[in-house]
Structures are given as structure tokens and as C-alpha cells.
Amino acid sequence: GAVVSQHPSWVICKSGTSVKIECRSLDFQATTMFWYRQFPKQSLMLMATSNEGSKATYEQGVEKDKFLINHASLTLSTLTVTSAHPEDSSFYICSAGGVSNYGYTFGSGTRLTVV
Amino acid sequence: DAKTTQPPSMDCAEGRAANLPCNHSTISGNEYVYWYRQIHSQGPQYIIHGLKNNETNEMASLIITEDRKSSTLILPHATLRDTAVYYCIVPTGTASKLTFGTGTRLQVTL
């Protein structure tokens, strides 16, 4: 149980375009999901907390207008990287939390490359 | 999150027990200790968590000191597939979000 599915697993896009990443909880409902970013050889950095039916909460230094988060249902949160630039190239990971026996479950991640 | 301190790296021979320490001296009474690991280019994987008592599951054992200021994750028979970065995390706050430190890079060798 407690599976989080993240798609796509990798994506290449051109500078200036937008990319949407989906995060789904498959067998449980998640009122809260989390989005992380990870650069090579670094740890995961929390970007934002996605709240079902309300606005996301962004960590300090994360541009909310650039990283749009939508959590329209109890099983789906999306992260849209708008007007992507090469410096946005990174590994993006979502998680849904608090399922007691399994801790917090993470998606498999999305490798974004902006060219 | 309560600050955690882990050694940056450790080596372990395959088949031997891997003991990964974590200090969390500022932990408060109702905060859990979680352990995750991240194999290269994958999302983190939940291993185990505990509050006060020692815990064991099919993956590992978690030993928490009586004062709760430190804990040790034990992989009883490490294999090459256990090579990963291991994170000890103490989530805090009502949102219970997880903040990752630098973790311990465990290298299991033949």
C-alpha cells in the first residue's frame, strides 16, 4: 500500500516552455503533498507544500509564479515549471505523507532537462 | 525540523551489519525519528520510524537511546543493493513536512 506515482519520469524541454509534472496517490487520499527539488550531488530541498483545495505553501526563496502547484483532488497534485530555463534543470520529487505504517511515500522523481 | 547530525559516509562489507548513527539532541517528546534512503536517481524510500521503543521490520532495526537524543539504524546483513544515501529525519510542525539533511552515504563493498 501507500504508492505514489509520478509522471513523467523524465522530460526534455526547450527554454521558455512550460512543463507539468503529476503526482498521484494511488491507494490513499492525500490532503497534503510535498514537492522537492534535488540538484546533482545535493540533498532534497523542499520547495512547497501542496494543499488540497487551497493554495500551496512555498518555502522561502521559491518563486510561486514560476512553480505553479495545483492540488485539485485528494489524489492528484501537479507542479508546473513555467518559462523553464536551463537553471531549472533538476530532479523533482513529490511525496504524500502521514500514512502511519509507511511514513511518507515518495514518487520516483522526474528528471527535467531544459535545453 | 529537529536538527539531525549524521556522518557523511560509511563503508560496510557485504554480509556484515551496517550501523548508521544519527544524533537528534533537540528532539522533543512527541517527535518521531524517521529513516529513509535514496538510491541513485530514485525517490527516497521509507525504511522505518520510531518514537521511543526499538523497532524492527523486514528492512532494518531502529535503536533509539533512552534519552532519545540519538538513534542507530541497523541493516543486519548489508548487500550491494543497500548502497545508498541514508537520511535520518525528525519532522516537526503541524504540516509534518520532511526536511532532508545531507545524510550518510553508505557504500557496501564485496
Coordinates of C-alpha atoms in Angstrom, one line a residue:
Chain A
G1 CA 0.0 0.0 0.0
A2 CA 0.8 3.7 0.0
V3 CA 2.0 4.1 -3.5
V4 CA 2.8 7.5 -5.1
S5 CA 3.0 7.6 -8.8
Q6 CA 4.9 10.5 -10.5
H7 CA 4.9 11.3 -14.2
P8 CA 6.8 11.8 -16.4
S9 CA 9.9 10.1 -15.2
W10 CA 12.0 12.3 -17.4
V11 CA 11.3 15.2 -19.8
I12 CA 13.4 17.5 -22.0
C13 CA 12.0 20.8 -23.0
K14 CA 13.1 24.0 -24.7
S15 CA 13.9 27.2 -22.8
G16 CA 10.8 29.3 -22.4
T17 CA 8.3 26.5 -22.5
S18 CA 6.3 25.1 -19.5
V19 CA 6.4 21.6 -18.1
K20 CA 3.8 19.9 -16.0
I21 CA 4.7 17.1 -13.6
E22 CA 1.9 15.0 -12.0
C23 CA 1.9 13.3 -8.6
R24 CA -0.8 10.8 -7.8
S25 CA -1.5 8.8 -4.6
L26 CA -2.8 5.5 -5.9
D27 CA -4.3 3.8 -2.9
F28 CA -4.8 6.5 -0.4
Q29 CA -6.1 10.1 -0.2
A30 CA -3.6 12.8 0.4
T31 CA -4.8 16.2 1.5
T32 CA -1.2 17.3 1.6
M33 CA 1.6 16.6 -0.8
F34 CA 5.1 17.9 -0.9
W35 CA 7.4 18.9 -3.8
Y36 CA 11.1 18.7 -3.6
R37 CA 14.0 19.6 -5.9
Q38 CA 17.4 17.9 -6.0
F39 CA 20.5 19.1 -7.8
P40 CA 23.3 16.7 -8.6
K41 CA 25.2 15.5 -5.5
Q42 CA 23.0 17.6 -3.2
S43 CA 20.2 16.7 -0.8
L44 CA 16.5 17.1 -1.4
M45 CA 15.3 20.7 -0.9
L46 CA 11.6 21.2 -0.1
M47 CA 10.0 23.6 -2.5
A48 CA 6.4 23.7 -1.4
T49 CA 3.6 22.1 0.4
S50 CA 0.6 21.3 -1.7
N51 CA -2.8 21.5 0.0
E52 CA -6.0 20.0 -1.5
G53 CA -8.5 22.7 -2.3
S54 CA -6.3 25.6 -1.2
K55 CA -3.2 27.5 -2.1
A56 CA 0.2 25.9 -1.8
T57 CA 2.7 27.0 0.8
Y58 CA 6.0 27.8 -0.7
E59 CA 9.4 27.7 1.1
Q60 CA 11.4 30.8 1.3
G61 CA 13.2 31.6 -1.9
V62 CA 10.9 29.6 -4.2
E63 CA 9.1 31.6 -6.8
K64 CA 5.4 30.8 -6.6
D65 CA 4.7 32.3 -10.0
K66 CA 7.4 30.1 -11.6
F67 CA 6.5 26.9 -9.9
L68 CA 2.7 26.6 -10.1
I69 CA 1.2 24.0 -7.9
N70 CA -2.4 22.7 -8.2
H71 CA -3.9 20.1 -5.8
A72 CA -7.4 19.8 -7.2
S73 CA -8.3 16.4 -5.8
L74 CA -7.4 14.2 -2.9
T75 CA -5.2 12.0 -5.2
L76 CA -3.5 14.4 -7.6
S77 CA -1.1 17.3 -7.3
T78 CA 0.6 18.9 -10.2
L79 CA 3.8 21.1 -10.4
T80 CA 4.1 23.3 -13.5
V81 CA 7.5 24.8 -14.2
T82 CA 6.7 27.9 -16.2
S83 CA 9.0 29.6 -18.7
A84 CA 11.7 27.0 -17.9
H85 CA 15.3 27.9 -18.2
P86 CA 18.4 25.7 -18.1
E87 CA 19.0 26.5 -14.4
D88 CA 15.6 24.8 -13.7
S89 CA 17.1 21.5 -14.9
S90 CA 16.9 19.3 -11.8
F91 CA 15.3 16.2 -10.3
Y92 CA 11.9 16.9 -9.0
I93 CA 10.3 14.6 -6.4
C94 CA 6.9 14.6 -4.8
S95 CA 5.7 12.9 -1.7
A96 CA 2.5 12.3 0.2
G97 CA 2.6 11.8 3.9
G98 CA 1.4 10.6 7.2
V99 CA 0.3 7.1 6.4
S100 CA 1.2 5.6 9.7
N101 CA 2.7 2.3 8.7
Y102 CA 4.6 3.6 5.8
G103 CA 5.8 7.0 6.8
Y104 CA 5.9 9.4 3.9
T105 CA 5.8 7.9 0.4
F106 CA 7.8 9.4 -2.4
G107 CA 7.3 9.3 -6.1
S108 CA 10.1 8.0 -8.3
G109 CA 11.0 11.5 -9.4
T110 CA 11.1 13.5 -12.6
R111 CA 14.4 14.4 -14.3
L112 CA 13.8 17.8 -16.1
T113 CA 16.4 18.9 -18.6
V114 CA 15.9 22.4 -20.2
V115 CA 17.8 23.0 -23.3
Chain B
D1 CA 12.7 20.1 11.9
A2 CA 14.8 19.0 14.9
K3 CA 18.3 19.1 13.7
T4 CA 19.9 15.8 12.9
T5 CA 23.6 15.0 12.5
Q6 CA 24.9 12.1 10.6
P7 CA 28.4 11.0 9.4
P8 CA 28.8 11.9 5.7
S9 CA 29.9 8.5 4.6
M10 CA 30.4 4.9 5.8
D11 CA 31.6 1.7 4.3
C12 CA 30.4 -1.8 5.0
A13 CA 31.4 -5.2 3.7
E14 CA 28.6 -7.2 2.1
G15 CA 27.0 -9.6 4.5
R16 CA 28.0 -7.7 7.6
A17 CA 25.8 -5.5 9.7
A18 CA 25.7 -1.8 8.8
N19 CA 25.1 0.5 11.8
L20 CA 24.3 4.1 10.8
P21 CA 24.2 6.6 13.7
C22 CA 22.2 9.8 14.0
N23 CA 22.2 12.5 16.6
H24 CA 19.0 14.4 17.3
S25 CA 19.7 16.0 20.6
T26 CA 17.0 18.7 20.3
I27 CA 14.2 16.2 19.7
S28 CA 11.1 16.8 21.8
G29 CA 8.9 14.2 23.5
N30 CA 6.3 13.7 20.8
E31 CA 8.5 13.8 17.7
Y32 CA 9.2 10.6 15.8
V33 CA 12.5 9.6 14.2
Y34 CA 12.2 8.6 10.5
W35 CA 14.8 6.9 8.3
Y36 CA 14.8 7.0 4.5
R37 CA 17.2 6.0 1.9
Q38 CA 17.8 7.2 -1.6
I39 CA 19.3 5.0 -4.2
H40 CA 20.9 7.0 -7.1
S41 CA 18.4 8.8 -9.3
Q42 CA 15.4 7.4 -7.4
G43 CA 12.9 8.8 -5.0
P44 CA 13.6 8.3 -1.3
Q45 CA 12.4 5.0 0.2
Y46 CA 10.9 4.7 3.6
I47 CA 12.8 2.4 5.9
I48 CA 11.5 2.6 9.4
H49 CA 10.4 5.1 12.1
G50 CA 10.0 5.1 15.9
L51 CA 9.2 7.2 18.9
K52 CA 10.7 5.6 22.0
N53 CA 10.9 1.9 21.6
N54 CA 13.2 0.0 19.4
E55 CA 11.6 -1.1 16.1
T56 CA 12.2 -3.8 13.6
N57 CA 10.8 -4.6 10.2
E58 CA 11.8 -6.6 7.2
M59 CA 14.3 -4.0 6.1
A60 CA 16.0 -2.8 9.3
S61 CA 16.1 -2.3 13.0
L62 CA 16.0 1.1 14.7
I63 CA 17.6 1.5 18.1
I64 CA 16.7 4.7 20.0
T65 CA 18.6 5.7 23.1
E66 CA 16.6 6.0 26.3
D67 CA 17.1 9.8 26.3
R68 CA 16.0 9.8 22.6
K69 CA 18.9 12.1 21.7
S70 CA 20.3 9.6 19.2
S71 CA 19.4 6.6 17.2
T72 CA 21.1 3.9 15.1
L73 CA 19.7 2.3 12.0
I74 CA 20.9 -1.3 11.6
L75 CA 20.9 -3.2 8.4
P76 CA 21.6 -6.7 9.7
H77 CA 23.1 -8.2 6.5
A78 CA 24.1 -5.5 4.1
T79 CA 24.0 -6.3 0.4
L80 CA 25.4 -4.3 -2.6
R81 CA 21.8 -3.1 -3.3
D82 CA 21.9 -1.3 0.1
T83 CA 24.4 1.2 -1.3
A84 CA 22.5 4.5 -1.0
V85 CA 22.3 7.7 0.9
Y86 CA 20.5 7.2 4.3
Y87 CA 18.6 10.1 5.9
C88 CA 17.6 10.4 9.5
I89 CA 14.8 12.9 9.8
V90 CA 12.7 14.3 12.7
P91 CA 9.7 16.0 11.2
T92 CA 8.1 18.9 13.2
G93 CA 5.2 21.2 12.9
T94 CA 1.6 20.6 12.1
A95 CA 2.3 20.0 8.4
S96 CA 4.9 17.4 9.4
K97 CA 6.9 18.1 6.3
L98 CA 10.2 16.3 6.0
T99 CA 13.4 18.4 5.8
F100 CA 16.4 16.4 4.4
G101 CA 19.9 17.0 5.7
T102 CA 23.0 15.7 3.9
G103 CA 22.6 12.1 5.1
T104 CA 25.1 9.3 5.2
R105 CA 26.4 7.8 2.0
L106 CA 26.7 4.0 2.7
Q107 CA 28.9 2.1 0.3
V108 CA 28.6 -1.7 0.6
T109 CA 31.6 -3.5 -0.9
L110 CA 32.4 -7.1 -1.8

